[in-house]
Coordinates of C-alpha atoms and ligand atoms in Angstrom, one line a residue:
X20 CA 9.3 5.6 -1.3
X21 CA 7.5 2.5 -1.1
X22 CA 5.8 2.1 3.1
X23 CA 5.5 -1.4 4.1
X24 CA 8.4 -2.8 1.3
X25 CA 9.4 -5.6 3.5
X26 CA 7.5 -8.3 1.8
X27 CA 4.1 -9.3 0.0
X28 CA 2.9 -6.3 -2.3
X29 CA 5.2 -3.6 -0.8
X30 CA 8.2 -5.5 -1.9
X31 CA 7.0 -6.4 -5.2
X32 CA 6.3 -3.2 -5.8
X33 CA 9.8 -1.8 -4.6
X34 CA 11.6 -4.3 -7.2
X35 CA 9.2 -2.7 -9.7
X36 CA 9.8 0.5 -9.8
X37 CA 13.6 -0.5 -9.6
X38 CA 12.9 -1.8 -12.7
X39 CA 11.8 1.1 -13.8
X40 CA 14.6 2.6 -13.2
X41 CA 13.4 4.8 -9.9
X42 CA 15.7 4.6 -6.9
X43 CA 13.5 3.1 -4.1
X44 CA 13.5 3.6 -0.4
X45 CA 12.3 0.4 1.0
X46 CA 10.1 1.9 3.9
X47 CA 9.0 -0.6 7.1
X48 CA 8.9 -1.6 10.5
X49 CA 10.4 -4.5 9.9
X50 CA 13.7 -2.9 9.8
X51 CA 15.8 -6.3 8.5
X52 CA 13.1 -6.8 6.0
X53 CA 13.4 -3.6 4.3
X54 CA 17.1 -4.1 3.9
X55 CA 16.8 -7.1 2.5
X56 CA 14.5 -5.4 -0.3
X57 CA 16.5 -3.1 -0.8
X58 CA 19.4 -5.5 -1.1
X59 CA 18.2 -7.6 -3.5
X60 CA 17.3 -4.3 -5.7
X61 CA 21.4 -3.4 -4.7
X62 CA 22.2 -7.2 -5.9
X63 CA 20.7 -6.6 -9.3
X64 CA 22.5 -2.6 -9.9
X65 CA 19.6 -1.1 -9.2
X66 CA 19.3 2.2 -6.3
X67 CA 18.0 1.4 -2.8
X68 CA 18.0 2.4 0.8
X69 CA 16.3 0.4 3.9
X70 CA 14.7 2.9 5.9
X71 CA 12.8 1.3 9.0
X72 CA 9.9 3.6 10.5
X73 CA 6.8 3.5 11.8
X74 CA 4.4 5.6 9.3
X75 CA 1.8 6.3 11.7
X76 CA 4.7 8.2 14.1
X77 CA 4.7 11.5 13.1
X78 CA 8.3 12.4 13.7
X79 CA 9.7 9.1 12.5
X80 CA 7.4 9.5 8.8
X81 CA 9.0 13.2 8.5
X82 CA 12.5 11.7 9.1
X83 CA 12.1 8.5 6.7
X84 CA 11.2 11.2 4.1
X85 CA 14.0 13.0 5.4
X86 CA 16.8 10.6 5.5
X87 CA 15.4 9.5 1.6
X88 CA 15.6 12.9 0.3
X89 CA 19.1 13.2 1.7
X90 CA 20.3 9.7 0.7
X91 CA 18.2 9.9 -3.0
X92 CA 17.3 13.4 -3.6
X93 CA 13.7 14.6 -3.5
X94 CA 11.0 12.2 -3.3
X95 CA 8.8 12.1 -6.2
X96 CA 7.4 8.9 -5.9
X97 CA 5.0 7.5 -2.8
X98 CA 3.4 4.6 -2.5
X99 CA 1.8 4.3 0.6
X100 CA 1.0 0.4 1.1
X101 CA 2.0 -0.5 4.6
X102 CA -1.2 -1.8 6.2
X103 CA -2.0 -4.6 9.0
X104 CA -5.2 -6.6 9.6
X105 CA -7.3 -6.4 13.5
X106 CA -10.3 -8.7 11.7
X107 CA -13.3 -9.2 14.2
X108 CA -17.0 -9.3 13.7
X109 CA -17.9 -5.8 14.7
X110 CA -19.9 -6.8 18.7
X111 CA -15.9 -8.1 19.6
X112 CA -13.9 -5.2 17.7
X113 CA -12.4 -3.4 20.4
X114 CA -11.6 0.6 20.6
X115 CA -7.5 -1.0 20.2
X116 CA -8.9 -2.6 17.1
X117 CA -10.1 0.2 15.3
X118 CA -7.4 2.3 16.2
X119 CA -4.4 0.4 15.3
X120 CA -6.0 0.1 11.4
X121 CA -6.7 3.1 11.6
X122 CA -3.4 4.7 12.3
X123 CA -1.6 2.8 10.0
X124 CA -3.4 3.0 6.8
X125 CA -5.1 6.4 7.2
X126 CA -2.5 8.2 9.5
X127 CA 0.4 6.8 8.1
X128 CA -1.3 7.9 4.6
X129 CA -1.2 10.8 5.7
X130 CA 1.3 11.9 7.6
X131 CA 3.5 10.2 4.9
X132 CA 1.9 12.1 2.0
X133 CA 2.1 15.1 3.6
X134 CA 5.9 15.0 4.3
X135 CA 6.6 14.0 0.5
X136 CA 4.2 16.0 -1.2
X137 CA 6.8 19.0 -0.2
X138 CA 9.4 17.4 -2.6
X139 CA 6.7 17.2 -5.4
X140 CA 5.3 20.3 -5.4
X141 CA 9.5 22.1 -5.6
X142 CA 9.9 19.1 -8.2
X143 CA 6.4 20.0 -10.2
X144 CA 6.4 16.2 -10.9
X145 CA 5.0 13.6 -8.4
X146 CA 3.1 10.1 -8.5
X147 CA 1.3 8.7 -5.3
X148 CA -0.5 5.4 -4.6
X149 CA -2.7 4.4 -2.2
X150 CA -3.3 0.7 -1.0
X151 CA -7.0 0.0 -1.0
X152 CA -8.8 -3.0 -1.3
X153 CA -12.2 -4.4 -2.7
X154 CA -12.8 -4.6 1.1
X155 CA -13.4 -0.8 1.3
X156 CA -16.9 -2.2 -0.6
X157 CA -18.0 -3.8 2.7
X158 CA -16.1 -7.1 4.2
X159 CA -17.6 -9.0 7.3
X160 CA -15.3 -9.2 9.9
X161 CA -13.4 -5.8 8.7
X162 CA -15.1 -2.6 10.0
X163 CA -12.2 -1.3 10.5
X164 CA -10.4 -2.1 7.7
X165 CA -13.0 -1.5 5.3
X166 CA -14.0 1.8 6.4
X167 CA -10.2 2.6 6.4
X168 CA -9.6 1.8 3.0
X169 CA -12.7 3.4 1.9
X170 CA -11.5 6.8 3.8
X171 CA -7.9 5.9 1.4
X172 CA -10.3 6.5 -1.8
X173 CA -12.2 9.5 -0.7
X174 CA -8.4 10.9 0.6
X175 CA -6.6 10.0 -2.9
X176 CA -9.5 12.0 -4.6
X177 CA -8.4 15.3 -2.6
X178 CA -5.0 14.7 -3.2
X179 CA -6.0 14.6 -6.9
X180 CA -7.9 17.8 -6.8
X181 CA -5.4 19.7 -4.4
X182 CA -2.1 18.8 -6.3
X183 CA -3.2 17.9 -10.1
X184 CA -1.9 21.9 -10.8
X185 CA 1.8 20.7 -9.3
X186 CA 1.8 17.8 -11.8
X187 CA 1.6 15.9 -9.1
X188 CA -1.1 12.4 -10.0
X189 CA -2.6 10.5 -7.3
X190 CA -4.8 7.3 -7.6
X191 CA -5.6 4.3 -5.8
X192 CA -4.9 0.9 -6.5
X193 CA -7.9 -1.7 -4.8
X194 CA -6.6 -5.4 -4.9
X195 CA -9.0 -8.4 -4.1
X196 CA -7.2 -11.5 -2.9
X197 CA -3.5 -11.3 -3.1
X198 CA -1.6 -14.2 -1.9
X199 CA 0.3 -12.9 1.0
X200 CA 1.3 -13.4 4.6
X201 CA -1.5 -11.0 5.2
X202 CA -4.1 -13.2 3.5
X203 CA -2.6 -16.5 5.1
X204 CA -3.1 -14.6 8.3
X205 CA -6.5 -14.2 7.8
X206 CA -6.8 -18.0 7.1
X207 CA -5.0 -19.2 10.2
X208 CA -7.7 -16.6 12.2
X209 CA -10.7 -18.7 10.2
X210 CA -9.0 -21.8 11.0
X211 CA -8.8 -22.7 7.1
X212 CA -6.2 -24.3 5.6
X213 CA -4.6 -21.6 3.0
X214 CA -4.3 -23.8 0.1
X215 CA -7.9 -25.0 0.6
X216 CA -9.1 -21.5 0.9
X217 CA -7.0 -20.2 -2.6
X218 CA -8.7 -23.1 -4.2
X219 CA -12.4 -22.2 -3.5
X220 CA -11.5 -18.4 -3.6
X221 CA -10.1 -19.0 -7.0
X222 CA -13.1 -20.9 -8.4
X223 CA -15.1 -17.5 -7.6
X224 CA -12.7 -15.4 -9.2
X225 CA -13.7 -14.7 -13.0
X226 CA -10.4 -14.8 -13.7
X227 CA -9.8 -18.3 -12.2
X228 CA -7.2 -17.5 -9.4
X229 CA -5.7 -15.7 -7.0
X230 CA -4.1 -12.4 -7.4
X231 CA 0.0 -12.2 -6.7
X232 CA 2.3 -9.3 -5.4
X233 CA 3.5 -8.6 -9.2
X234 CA -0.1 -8.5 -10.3
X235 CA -0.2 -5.1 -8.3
X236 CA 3.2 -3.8 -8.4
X237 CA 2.3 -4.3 -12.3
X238 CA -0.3 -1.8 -11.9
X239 CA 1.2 0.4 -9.6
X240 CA 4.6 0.7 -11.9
X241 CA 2.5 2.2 -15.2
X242 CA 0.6 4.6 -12.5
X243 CA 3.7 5.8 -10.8
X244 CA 5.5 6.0 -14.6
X245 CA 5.8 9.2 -17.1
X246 CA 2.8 7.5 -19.1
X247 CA 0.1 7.7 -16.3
X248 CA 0.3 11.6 -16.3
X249 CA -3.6 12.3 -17.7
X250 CA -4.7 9.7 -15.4
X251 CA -5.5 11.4 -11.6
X252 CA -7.9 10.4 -8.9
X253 CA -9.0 6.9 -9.8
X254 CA -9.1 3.9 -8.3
X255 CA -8.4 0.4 -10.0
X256 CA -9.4 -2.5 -8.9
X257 CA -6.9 -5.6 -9.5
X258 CA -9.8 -8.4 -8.7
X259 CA -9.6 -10.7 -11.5
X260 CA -12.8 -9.5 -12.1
X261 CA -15.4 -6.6 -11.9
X262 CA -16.7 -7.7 -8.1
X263 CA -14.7 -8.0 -4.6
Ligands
LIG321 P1 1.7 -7.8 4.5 O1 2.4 -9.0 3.8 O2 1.2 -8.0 5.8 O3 2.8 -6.6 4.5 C1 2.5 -5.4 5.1 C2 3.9 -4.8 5.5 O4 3.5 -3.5 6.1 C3 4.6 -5.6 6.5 O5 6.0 -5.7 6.2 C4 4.4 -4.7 7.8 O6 5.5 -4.8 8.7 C5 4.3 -3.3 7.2 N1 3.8 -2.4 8.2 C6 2.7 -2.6 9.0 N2 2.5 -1.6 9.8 C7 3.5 -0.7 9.5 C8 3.8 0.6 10.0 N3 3.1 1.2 10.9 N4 4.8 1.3 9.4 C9 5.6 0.7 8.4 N5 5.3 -0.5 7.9 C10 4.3 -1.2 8.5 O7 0.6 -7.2 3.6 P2 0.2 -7.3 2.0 O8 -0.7 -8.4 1.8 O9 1.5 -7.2 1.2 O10 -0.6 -5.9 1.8 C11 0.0 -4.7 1.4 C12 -1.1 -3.6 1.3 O11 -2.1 -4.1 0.4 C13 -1.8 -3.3 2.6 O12 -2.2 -2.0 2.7 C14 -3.1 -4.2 2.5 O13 -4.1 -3.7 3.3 C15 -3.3 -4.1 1.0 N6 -4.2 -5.1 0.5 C16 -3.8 -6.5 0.5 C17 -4.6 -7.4 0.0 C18 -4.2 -8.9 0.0 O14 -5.1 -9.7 -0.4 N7 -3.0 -9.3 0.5 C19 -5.8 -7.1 -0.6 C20 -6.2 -5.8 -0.7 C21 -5.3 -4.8 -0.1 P3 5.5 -5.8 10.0 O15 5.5 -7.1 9.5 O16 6.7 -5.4 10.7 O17 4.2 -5.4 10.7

């Protein structure tokens, strides 16, 4: 199950792990976006379901993992990625703010997780990912954000302590800027123009540009393959370079 598949890193990392040969449920809200992941994963003979669902709903994370498990057979394989953006400088964040980032990459982490991690533990084989981000370092503008996907490191650690015995992995992947709607979003709130904003991120970047969607689903593949079993609890940061 990949949460927030309907485009940007989500959906590269669905069409990854198809690759790979793992069927994928394509998990968003954006209902017609998921399907069309999963369609284009269909389009190329690989195995895909669209399941739309909110993650941070409790009863609609347990039936997504439901409906997969039914329509794929146990789920073995979570990457929990969906995520939004509330950016404000932390005197205008409001209480709405906090709690709408927070639900969606913590709960939704959560609640997700601990809906799939059933399947793993029968299975004694499971991989799970966590979307975190160089902002968990500290980002002005991102309390919220930052301090949830800081709270995604600490809770990918305790997954990695409390399953590691089921063969179960679990690490965390911590991208700096990926070209996305989400990072054009953040650029239309600045007022910068997104092209201008690549340019001067990129000349920053030790490795001389942006990040894209395959440069994590390329990362999240090998931790989510047979391969990646001895590796458990980490967290790697895909930054083109060894600072956010
Ligand atoms: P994106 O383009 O905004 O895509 C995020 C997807 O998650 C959207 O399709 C969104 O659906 C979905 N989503 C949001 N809330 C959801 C919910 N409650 N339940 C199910 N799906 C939900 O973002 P992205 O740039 O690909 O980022 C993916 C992940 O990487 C996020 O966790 C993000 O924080 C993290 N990340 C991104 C960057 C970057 O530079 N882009 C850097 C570091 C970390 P809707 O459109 O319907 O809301």
């Amino acid at each position: 199950m990949v949460t927030g598949a309907a485009r940007g890193i989500g959906a590269a990392i669905a069409h990854r792990l198809a690759g790979q040969g793992v069927a994928v449920a394509a998990v968003d809200l954006d209902t017609a976006g998921c399907a069309r992941t999963a369609n284009t994963i269909l389009e190329v003979g690989g195995r895909a379901i669209a399941v739309g669902a909110d993650v941070a709903d409790e009863n609609a994370a347990a039936r997504a993992v439901e409906q997969t498990a039914a329509e794929l057979g146990p789920v073995t394989v979570l990457v929990n990625n969906a995520g939004i953006i509330r950016d404000n400088l932390l005197f205008k964040m409001t209480s709405g703010d906090w709690d709408a980032v927070m639900n969606v990459h913590l709960r939704g982490a959560f609640l997700m997780t601990r809906a799939a991690q059933a399947h793993m533990i029968e299975a004694k084989w499971g991989r799970i990912v966590n979307l975190s981000s160089t902002s968990a370092l500290g980002n002005r503008g991102q309390a919220n954000y930052a301090a949830a996907k800081a709270g995604l490191q600490g809770f990918t650690k305790t997954l990695a302590l409390e399953l590691g015995k089921f063969g179960v992995t679990a690490n965390a992947i911590a991208p700096g800027f990926i070209d996305t709607e989400m990072t054009q979003a953040t650029a239309d709130r600045l007022g910068v123009d997104f092209e201008d904003w690549k340019a001067a991120a990129s000349r920053e970047i030790p490795v001389g540009r942006v990040g894209t969607p395959d440069d994590v689903a390329a990362v999240a593949g090998f931790l989510c393959s047979e391969d990646a079993g001895y590796v458990s609890g980490q967290v790697i940061y895909v930054a083109g370079g060894p600072k956010a």
